[in-house]
CSV table of C-alpha atoms in Angstrom, one decimal:
chain,number,residue,atom,x,y,z
A,1,MET,CA,-0.1,0.0,0.1
A,2,ALA,CA,1.4,3.3,-0.8
A,3,GLU,CA,1.6,6.3,2.2
A,4,VAL,CA,0.0,9.0,1.5
A,5,ASP,CA,1.9,12.0,0.8
A,6,HIS,CA,1.9,14.5,3.4
A,7,PRO,CA,2.5,18.4,1.5
A,8,GLN,CA,5.4,19.4,3.7
A,9,PHE,CA,7.0,16.4,1.4
A,10,SER,CA,5.5,17.8,-1.4
A,11,GLU,CA,6.8,21.5,-0.9
A,12,TYR,CA,10.2,20.6,0.6
A,13,ARG,CA,10.7,18.1,-2.5
A,14,GLN,CA,10.4,21.1,-4.7
A,15,SER,CA,12.7,23.3,-3.2
A,16,VAL,CA,15.5,20.9,-3.3
A,17,LYS,CA,14.5,20.7,-7.2
A,18,GLU,CA,14.8,24.5,-7.4
A,19,TYR,CA,18.1,24.6,-5.4
A,20,TYR,CA,19.9,22.2,-8.2
A,21,ASN,CA,17.9,23.4,-11.1
A,22,ARG,CA,19.6,27.3,-9.9
A,23,MET,CA,23.1,26.1,-8.4
A,24,ASN,CA,23.5,23.4,-11.2
A,25,ARG,CA,25.6,26.0,-13.5
A,26,LEU,CA,27.4,27.5,-10.6
A,27,ILE,CA,28.3,24.0,-9.5
A,28,LEU,CA,29.9,23.2,-12.7
A,29,ASP,CA,31.7,26.0,-13.4
A,30,ASN,CA,33.1,26.4,-9.6
A,31,ILE,CA,33.6,22.8,-8.4
A,32,GLY,CA,32.7,20.4,-11.2
A,33,TYR,CA,30.8,17.4,-11.5
A,34,SER,CA,31.3,16.2,-8.7
A,35,TYR,CA,29.6,17.8,-6.1
A,36,GLN,CA,30.8,16.9,-2.6
A,37,ALA,CA,32.3,18.8,0.3
A,38,ALA,CA,34.0,16.1,1.9
A,39,THR,CA,36.9,15.0,-0.1
A,40,LEU,CA,40.1,13.1,0.9
A,41,ILE,CA,42.7,15.3,2.8
A,42,HIS,CA,45.9,13.2,1.5
A,43,TYR,CA,45.2,12.9,-2.7
A,44,LYS,CA,47.9,12.5,-5.0
A,45,GLU,CA,46.4,14.7,-8.7
A,46,ASP,CA,42.9,14.1,-8.9
A,47,PRO,CA,40.7,14.8,-5.2
A,48,TYR,CA,37.3,14.3,-6.6
A,49,ARG,CA,37.9,10.8,-8.3
A,50,GLU,CA,39.9,9.7,-5.9
A,51,THR,CA,37.3,10.0,-3.1
A,52,ASN,CA,34.9,8.4,-5.2
A,53,GLU,CA,37.6,5.5,-5.8
A,54,PHE,CA,38.6,5.8,-2.1
A,55,VAL,CA,34.3,4.9,-1.2
A,56,ALA,CA,33.8,2.4,-3.5
A,57,LYS,CA,36.5,0.4,-1.8
A,58,LYS,CA,34.9,1.1,1.1
A,59,MET,CA,31.6,-0.1,-0.2
A,60,GLY,CA,33.4,-3.3,-1.2
A,61,ILE,CA,31.6,-3.9,-4.8
A,62,LYS,CA,31.6,-7.2,-6.6
A,63,SER,CA,32.5,-7.2,-10.2
A,64,GLY,CA,29.2,-7.2,-12.0
A,65,SER,CA,27.3,-5.5,-9.4
A,66,CYS,CA,24.4,-3.7,-10.1
A,67,LEU,CA,24.3,0.0,-8.1
A,68,LEU,CA,21.8,2.7,-7.4
A,69,ASP,CA,23.4,6.1,-6.8
A,70,ALA,CA,20.9,8.0,-4.5
A,71,GLY,CA,21.2,11.2,-5.3
A,72,CYS,CA,23.8,11.4,-8.7
A,73,GLY,CA,24.3,14.8,-8.9
A,74,THR,CA,25.6,15.2,-12.2
A,75,CYS,CA,26.8,11.8,-12.5
A,76,GLY,CA,30.7,12.3,-11.9
A,77,PRO,CA,30.6,10.0,-9.3
A,78,ALA,CA,28.8,7.0,-11.0
A,79,ILE,CA,31.5,7.6,-13.8
A,80,ASP,CA,34.5,7.4,-11.5
A,81,ILE,CA,33.1,4.4,-9.7
A,82,VAL,CA,32.2,2.3,-12.9
A,83,ASN,CA,35.6,3.0,-14.5
A,84,PHE,CA,37.0,1.6,-11.4
A,85,THR,CA,35.4,-1.1,-11.2
A,86,GLU,CA,35.2,-1.5,-14.6
A,87,THR,CA,32.2,-4.0,-14.9
A,88,THR,CA,29.5,-2.2,-12.3
A,89,ARG,CA,25.9,-1.2,-13.8
A,90,ILE,CA,24.2,2.1,-12.2
A,91,SER,CA,21.5,3.1,-12.5
A,92,ALA,CA,21.6,7.2,-11.3
A,93,VAL,CA,18.7,9.1,-9.7
A,94,THR,CA,17.8,12.7,-9.1
A,95,LEU,CA,15.2,15.3,-8.7
A,96,SER,CA,16.5,17.8,-10.7
A,97,LEU,CA,15.6,17.1,-14.1
A,98,GLU,CA,19.2,19.7,-15.2
A,99,GLN,CA,21.2,17.5,-13.3
A,100,ALA,CA,19.8,14.8,-14.9
A,101,LYS,CA,20.3,16.3,-18.5
A,102,ILE,CA,24.1,17.0,-17.8
A,103,GLY,CA,24.1,13.7,-16.6
A,104,HIS,CA,23.1,12.5,-19.0
A,105,ARG,CA,25.1,14.2,-21.3
A,106,LEU,CA,28.2,13.3,-19.7
A,107,VAL,CA,27.6,9.9,-19.6
A,108,GLN,CA,27.3,9.4,-23.6
A,109,GLU,CA,30.5,11.8,-23.8
A,110,LYS,CA,32.3,9.2,-21.7
A,111,GLY,CA,30.5,6.1,-23.5
A,112,LEU,CA,29.5,4.5,-20.7
A,113,SER,CA,25.6,4.2,-21.4
A,114,ASP,CA,25.0,1.0,-20.9
A,115,HIS,CA,26.8,1.0,-17.4
A,116,ILE,CA,24.4,4.2,-16.6
A,117,GLN,CA,21.3,4.9,-16.5
A,118,VAL,CA,19.6,8.4,-15.7
A,119,TYR,CA,16.3,8.8,-14.2
A,120,VAL,CA,14.3,12.0,-12.4
A,121,CYS,CA,12.6,11.0,-9.3
A,122,ASP,CA,12.5,10.7,-6.0
A,123,PHE,CA,14.5,8.1,-4.0
A,124,HIS,CA,12.2,8.1,-1.0
A,125,GLU,CA,9.6,6.4,-4.0
A,126,LEU,CA,11.6,4.6,-6.8
A,127,PRO,CA,10.5,3.2,-9.9
A,128,PHE,CA,12.5,-0.2,-9.7
A,129,PRO,CA,11.0,-3.6,-8.5
A,130,ASP,CA,11.9,-5.2,-5.7
A,131,ASN,CA,15.5,-6.9,-4.7
A,132,THR,CA,17.2,-4.7,-8.0
A,133,PHE,CA,20.2,-3.6,-6.7
A,134,ASP,CA,23.3,-5.2,-5.0
A,135,GLY,CA,24.2,-2.4,-3.3
A,136,ILE,CA,22.9,1.6,-2.5
A,137,TYR,CA,25.4,4.8,-2.5
A,138,PHE,CA,24.2,7.8,-0.8
A,139,LEU,CA,27.5,10.5,-1.4
A,140,GLU,CA,26.1,13.1,0.9
A,141,SER,CA,22.4,12.9,-0.6
A,142,SER,CA,21.0,11.3,2.3
A,143,GLY,CA,20.6,14.9,4.1
A,144,TYR,CA,18.0,15.5,1.7
A,145,SER,CA,15.8,12.8,3.3
A,146,TYR,CA,12.2,14.3,4.6
A,147,SER,CA,12.2,10.9,6.4
A,148,LEU,CA,14.9,8.7,7.2
A,149,GLU,CA,12.6,5.9,8.1
A,150,ARG,CA,10.7,5.8,5.0
A,151,LEU,CA,14.1,6.0,3.0
A,152,TYR,CA,15.2,3.1,4.4
A,153,SER,CA,12.2,1.3,4.1
A,154,GLU,CA,12.5,2.1,0.6
A,155,VAL,CA,15.9,0.8,0.4
A,156,TYR,CA,15.0,-2.0,1.8
A,157,ARG,CA,12.5,-3.0,-0.8
A,158,VAL,CA,14.9,-2.6,-3.5
A,159,LEU,CA,17.9,-4.4,-2.5
A,160,ARG,CA,18.9,-7.8,-3.0
A,161,PRO,CA,19.5,-9.9,-0.2
A,162,GLY,CA,23.1,-9.4,1.1
A,163,GLY,CA,23.1,-6.3,-0.7
A,164,PHE,CA,24.5,-3.0,1.0
A,165,VAL,CA,23.6,0.0,1.6
A,166,TYR,CA,26.7,2.8,2.0
A,167,ASP,CA,26.0,6.4,3.1
A,168,LYS,CA,29.2,9.0,3.2
A,169,GLY,CA,27.8,12.5,4.7
A,170,VAL,CA,27.4,15.5,6.6
A,171,PHE,CA,26.3,14.5,10.5
A,172,LYS,CA,25.1,16.8,13.3
A,173,HIS,CA,26.8,15.9,16.4
A,174,ASN,CA,24.8,14.1,18.7
A,175,ARG,CA,24.7,16.3,21.9
A,176,GLU,CA,22.5,19.4,23.1
A,177,LEU,CA,23.4,22.3,21.5
A,178,THR,CA,24.9,25.8,22.1
A,179,GLU,CA,22.5,28.5,20.7
A,180,ILE,CA,24.7,29.8,18.4
A,181,GLU,CA,25.3,26.2,16.7
A,182,ALA,CA,22.0,26.0,17.0
A,183,GLU,CA,21.4,28.7,15.0
A,184,ALA,CA,24.5,28.4,12.5
A,185,LEU,CA,23.1,24.5,11.8
A,186,ALA,CA,19.9,26.1,10.8
A,187,ILE,CA,21.2,28.7,8.5
A,188,PHE,CA,23.3,25.7,7.5
A,189,ASP,CA,20.3,23.8,6.5
A,190,ARG,CA,18.5,26.5,5.1
A,191,ILE,CA,21.1,27.7,2.8
A,192,TYR,CA,21.8,23.7,1.3
A,193,VAL,CA,18.3,23.1,1.4
A,194,PHE,CA,19.3,20.5,4.1
A,195,LYS,CA,18.1,18.8,7.1
A,196,THR,CA,21.0,17.4,8.8
A,197,GLN,CA,20.5,14.3,11.3
A,198,THR,CA,23.2,13.0,13.5
A,199,MET,CA,24.9,9.4,12.5
A,200,GLU,CA,22.6,7.7,15.4
A,201,HIS,CA,19.3,8.9,13.5
A,202,HIS,CA,20.5,7.1,10.2
A,203,VAL,CA,21.5,3.9,12.4
A,204,SER,CA,18.2,3.7,14.3
A,205,ALA,CA,16.5,4.0,11.0
A,206,LEU,CA,18.3,1.3,9.2
A,207,MET,CA,18.2,-1.1,11.8
A,208,GLN,CA,14.5,-0.3,12.2
A,209,GLN,CA,14.8,-1.5,8.6
A,210,ARG,CA,15.8,-4.8,10.0
A,211,PHE,CA,19.7,-3.8,8.5
A,212,ARG,CA,23.1,-5.3,10.0
A,213,VAL,CA,25.1,-2.0,10.4
A,214,GLU,CA,28.8,-2.9,9.6
A,215,PHE,CA,30.7,0.2,10.8
A,216,ALA,CA,29.2,4.2,11.2
A,217,ASN,CA,33.1,6.2,11.1
A,218,ASP,CA,33.6,9.8,12.1
A,219,MET,CA,35.5,10.4,8.9
A,220,SER,CA,37.1,13.6,9.9
A,221,HIS,CA,40.4,12.4,10.0
A,222,VAL,CA,40.3,11.5,6.4
A,223,PHE,CA,38.0,14.0,4.8
A,224,ASN,CA,37.7,18.1,5.0
A,225,GLN,CA,36.1,20.8,3.1
A,226,SER,CA,39.1,22.3,1.8
A,227,LEU,CA,38.1,22.2,-2.0
A,228,ILE,CA,34.4,23.3,-1.2
A,229,THR,CA,35.9,26.2,0.8
A,230,LYS,CA,38.4,27.2,-2.3
A,231,ALA,CA,35.2,27.2,-4.6
A,232,LYS,CA,33.8,29.8,-2.8
A,233,ILE,CA,36.9,32.0,-3.5
A,234,GLN,CA,38.1,33.8,-6.4
A,235,HIS,CA,41.5,33.5,-7.8
A,236,ASP,CA,44.1,34.8,-9.8
A,237,GLU,CA,46.4,32.7,-12.5
A,238,ASN,CA,48.5,32.1,-9.9
A,239,GLY,CA,45.8,30.5,-7.5
A,240,GLN,CA,45.8,33.1,-5.0
A,241,PRO,CA,43.0,34.5,-3.3
A,242,ILE,CA,41.7,37.9,-5.0
A,243,ILE,CA,41.5,40.3,-2.1
A,244,ALA,CA,39.4,43.3,-2.4
A,245,ASP,CA,39.1,46.1,0.9
A,246,GLY,CA,40.6,43.5,3.0
A,247,LYS,CA,38.4,40.1,2.3
A,248,PRO,CA,38.5,37.8,-0.4
A,249,LEU,CA,36.0,38.2,-3.3
A,250,ARG,CA,33.6,35.6,-3.6
A,251,THR,CA,32.3,33.2,-6.7
A,252,GLU,CA,28.7,33.5,-7.4
A,253,PHE,CA,28.9,30.3,-6.1
A,254,GLY,CA,30.2,31.9,-2.2
A,255,LYS,CA,28.2,34.6,-2.6
A,256,TYR,CA,24.8,31.9,-2.3
A,257,HIS,CA,26.7,30.1,0.3
A,258,VAL,CA,27.7,32.5,3.1
A,259,ASN,CA,26.7,31.3,6.9
A,260,ARG,CA,28.0,33.7,9.2
A,261,LEU,CA,28.3,31.6,11.8
A,262,GLY,CA,30.0,29.3,9.4
A,263,ARG,CA,32.4,28.0,11.9
A,264,HIS,CA,30.0,26.7,14.7
A,265,VAL,CA,28.6,24.8,12.4
A,266,PRO,CA,28.0,21.5,14.9
A,267,VAL,CA,28.5,18.9,12.1
A,268,TYR,CA,31.1,16.3,10.9
A,269,PHE,CA,32.6,14.1,7.8
A,270,GLY,CA,31.5,10.2,8.9
A,271,ASP,CA,30.6,7.1,6.5
A,272,ILE,CA,28.3,4.2,7.2
A,273,LYS,CA,27.7,0.8,5.9
A,274,ALA,CA,24.9,-2.0,6.3
A,275,VAL,CA,23.9,-4.8,5.0
A,276,LYS,CA,20.0,-6.4,4.1
A,277,SER,CA,20.2,-9.7,5.8
A,278,PRO,CA,20.5,-12.5,3.3
A,279,VAL,CA,17.6,-14.9,2.9
A,280,VAL,CA,18.1,-18.0,4.8
């Protein structure tokens, strides 16, 4: 039986669509095809590709797996993961038609249309049969869930027995927040149209759906936000910040994502992996 959709869910979905339809060009111009705040602190050449390969290793993707990229953006991570694993097939879903168009075009340009299919849909209501996927991953996208319980119930439905769900995300500290932290988080959520939850809430919601949680880690020692911070500031041809009136000039992306209390936002980067129990 389908769940009744509440008006606030529809309103929130629309807000997320509008954010990404509006921001997509700025994201591509200032960051690229992998819109992630958390990238590897230590990398050799390409931090975004190497971050995507790092999480692919943590997922433990097997040869020939059928995966769901839940919140795919413009398919940068999906492309990197397919190239890294070679035989993976990915269904990539996003709420944003603008992202889907760019993602579809990029997949075609990379010659990966046989490996990656792009869909416009809400990941709480997936257009796939039961037991479709070997693995499902969220790369900083589960924070757009308006109901983690509803989300992980749907994930459980489309995941095959023994399949995994992996979530690399931004999590709220699990403690009482100070007044300034609460205000900073509210601004953060408003700017990014996010619904930041604690890792403990995610784990609880997964366990309610009978997932077995393999790990839930604070990854602050592995990831940082230096690249997205850099993307908010204009730089000269030598890579130095452009200063005017004693302050760095912001990019258009940076102007939109100003949080006057940014250093007080009570969040950290982490990841979770859980498994759907195999049928006995």
